[in-house]
Coordinates of N, CA and C in Angstrom, one line a residue:
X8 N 0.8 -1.2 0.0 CA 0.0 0.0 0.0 C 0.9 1.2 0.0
X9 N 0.8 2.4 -0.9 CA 1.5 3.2 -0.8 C 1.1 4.4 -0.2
X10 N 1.7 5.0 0.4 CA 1.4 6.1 2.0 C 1.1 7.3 0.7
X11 N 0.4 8.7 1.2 CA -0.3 9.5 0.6 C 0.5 10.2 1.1
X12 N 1.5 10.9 0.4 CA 2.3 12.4 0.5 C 1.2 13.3 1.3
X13 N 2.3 14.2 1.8 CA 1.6 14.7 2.6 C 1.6 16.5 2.1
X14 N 0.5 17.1 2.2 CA 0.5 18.6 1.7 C 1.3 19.8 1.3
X15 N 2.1 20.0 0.3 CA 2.9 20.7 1.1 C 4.6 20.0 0.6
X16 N 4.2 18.8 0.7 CA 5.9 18.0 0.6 C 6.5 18.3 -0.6
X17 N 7.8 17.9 -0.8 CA 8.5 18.3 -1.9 C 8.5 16.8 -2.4
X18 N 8.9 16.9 -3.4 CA 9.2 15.5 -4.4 C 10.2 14.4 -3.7
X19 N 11.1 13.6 -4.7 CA 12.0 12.6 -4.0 C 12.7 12.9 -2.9
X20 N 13.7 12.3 -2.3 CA 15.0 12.6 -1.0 C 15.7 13.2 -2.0
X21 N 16.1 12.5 -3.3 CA 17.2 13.4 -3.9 C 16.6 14.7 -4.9
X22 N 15.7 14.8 -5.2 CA 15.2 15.8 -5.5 C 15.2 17.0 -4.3
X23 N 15.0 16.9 -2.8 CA 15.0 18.1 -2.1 C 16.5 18.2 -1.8
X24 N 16.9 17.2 -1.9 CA 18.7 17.3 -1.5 C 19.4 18.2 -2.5
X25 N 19.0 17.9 -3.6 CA 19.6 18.9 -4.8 C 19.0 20.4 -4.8
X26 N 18.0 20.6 -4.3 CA 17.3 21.9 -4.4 C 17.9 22.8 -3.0
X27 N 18.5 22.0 -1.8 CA 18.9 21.9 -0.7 C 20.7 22.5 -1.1
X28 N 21.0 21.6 -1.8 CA 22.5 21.8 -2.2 C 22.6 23.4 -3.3
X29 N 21.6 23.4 -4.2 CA 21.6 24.7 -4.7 C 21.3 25.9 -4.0
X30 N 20.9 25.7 -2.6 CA 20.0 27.0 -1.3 C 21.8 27.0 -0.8
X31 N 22.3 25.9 -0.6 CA 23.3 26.5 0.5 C 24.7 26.9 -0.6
X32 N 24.9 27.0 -2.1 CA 25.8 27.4 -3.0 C 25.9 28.9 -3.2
X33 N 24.1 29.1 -3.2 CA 23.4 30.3 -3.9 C 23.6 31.6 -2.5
X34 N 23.1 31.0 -1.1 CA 23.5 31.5 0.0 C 24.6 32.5 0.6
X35 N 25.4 31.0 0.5 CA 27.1 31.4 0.6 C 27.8 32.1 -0.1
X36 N 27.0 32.1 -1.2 CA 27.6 33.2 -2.4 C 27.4 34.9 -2.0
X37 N 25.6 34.9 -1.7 CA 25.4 36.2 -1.4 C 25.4 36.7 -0.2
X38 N 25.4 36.2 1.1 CA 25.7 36.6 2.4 C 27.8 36.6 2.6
X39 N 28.5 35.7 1.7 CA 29.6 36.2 2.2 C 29.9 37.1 0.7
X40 N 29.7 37.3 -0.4 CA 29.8 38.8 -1.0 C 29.2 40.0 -0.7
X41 N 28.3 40.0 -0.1 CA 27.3 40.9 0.6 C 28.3 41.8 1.3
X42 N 29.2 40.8 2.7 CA 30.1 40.9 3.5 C 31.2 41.7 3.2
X43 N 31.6 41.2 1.4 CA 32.5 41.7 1.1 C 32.6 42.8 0.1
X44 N 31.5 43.2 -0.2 CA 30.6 44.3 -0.9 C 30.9 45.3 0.1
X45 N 30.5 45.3 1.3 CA 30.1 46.0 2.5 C 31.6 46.4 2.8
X46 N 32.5 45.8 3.0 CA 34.1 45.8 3.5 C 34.8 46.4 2.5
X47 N 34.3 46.4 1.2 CA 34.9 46.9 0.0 C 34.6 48.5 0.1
X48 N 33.4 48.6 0.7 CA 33.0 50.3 0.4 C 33.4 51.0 1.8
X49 N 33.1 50.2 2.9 CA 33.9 50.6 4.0 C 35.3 51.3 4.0
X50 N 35.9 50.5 3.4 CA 37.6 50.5 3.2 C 38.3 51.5 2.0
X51 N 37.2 51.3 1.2 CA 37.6 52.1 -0.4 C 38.3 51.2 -1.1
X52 N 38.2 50.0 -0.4 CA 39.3 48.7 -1.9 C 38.2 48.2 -3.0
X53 N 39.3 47.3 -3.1 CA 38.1 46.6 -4.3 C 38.8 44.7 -4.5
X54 N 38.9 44.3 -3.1 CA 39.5 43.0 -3.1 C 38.9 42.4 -2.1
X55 N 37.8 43.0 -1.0 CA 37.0 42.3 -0.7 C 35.9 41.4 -1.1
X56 N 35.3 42.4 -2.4 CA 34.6 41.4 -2.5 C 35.2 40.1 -3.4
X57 N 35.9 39.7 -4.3 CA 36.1 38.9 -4.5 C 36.4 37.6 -3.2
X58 N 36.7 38.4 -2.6 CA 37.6 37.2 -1.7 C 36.1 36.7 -0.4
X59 N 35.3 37.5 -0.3 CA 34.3 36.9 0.0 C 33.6 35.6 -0.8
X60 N 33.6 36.3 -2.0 CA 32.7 35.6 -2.7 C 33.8 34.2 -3.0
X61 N 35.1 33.7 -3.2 CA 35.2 33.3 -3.1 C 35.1 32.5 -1.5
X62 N 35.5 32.7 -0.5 CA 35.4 32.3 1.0 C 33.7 31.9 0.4
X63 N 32.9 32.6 0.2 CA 31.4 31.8 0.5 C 31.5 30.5 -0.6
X64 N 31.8 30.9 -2.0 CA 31.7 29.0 -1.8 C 32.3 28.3 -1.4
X65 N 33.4 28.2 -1.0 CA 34.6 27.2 -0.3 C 33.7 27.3 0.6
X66 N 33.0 27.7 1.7 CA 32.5 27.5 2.8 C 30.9 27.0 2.3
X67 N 30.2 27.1 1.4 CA 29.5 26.1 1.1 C 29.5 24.7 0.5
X68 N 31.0 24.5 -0.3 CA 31.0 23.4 -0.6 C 31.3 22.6 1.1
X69 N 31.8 23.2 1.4 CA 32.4 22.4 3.0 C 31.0 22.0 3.0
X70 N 29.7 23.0 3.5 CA 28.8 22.7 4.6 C 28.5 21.4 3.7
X71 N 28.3 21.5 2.7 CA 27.2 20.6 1.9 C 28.3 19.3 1.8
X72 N 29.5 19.1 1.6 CA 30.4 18.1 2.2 C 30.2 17.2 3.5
X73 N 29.7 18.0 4.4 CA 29.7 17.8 5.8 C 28.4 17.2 5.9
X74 N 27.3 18.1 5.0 CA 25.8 16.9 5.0 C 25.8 16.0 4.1
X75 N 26.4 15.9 3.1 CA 25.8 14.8 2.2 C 27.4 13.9 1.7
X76 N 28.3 14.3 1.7 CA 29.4 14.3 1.4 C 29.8 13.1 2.5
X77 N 29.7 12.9 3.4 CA 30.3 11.8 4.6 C 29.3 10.8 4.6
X78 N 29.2 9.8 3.7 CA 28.4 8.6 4.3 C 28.7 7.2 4.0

């Protein structure tokens, strides 16, 4: 017998895992450029923001490593 999804739910495991993995790429990208957008105009450079934006994906491939990446 197969169970009746429930309201609301998203499709497969790996379908929200992937929609999941694109939320924390997309994230990382604009909360640590944002950071470095912000530090760039602060300062009067123009090397923060790259280096943010790099640091946010490195730090989103980690997280998403750390959840799906170890099993």
């Amino acid at each position: 017998m197969e169970m009746a999804k429930k309201p609301g739910a998203g499709g497969s495991g790996e379908e929200s895992a992937a929609w999941s993995i694109v939320g924390y790429l997309i994230s990382g990208l604009v909360i640590w450029g944002a950071i470095g957008y912000g530090l760039d105009s602060w300062w009067h450079t123009h090397f923060a923001l790259p280096v943010g934006l790099i640091l946010g994906a490195g730090a989103s491939l980690y997280l998403i490593w750390l959840r799906y990446g170890r099993e």
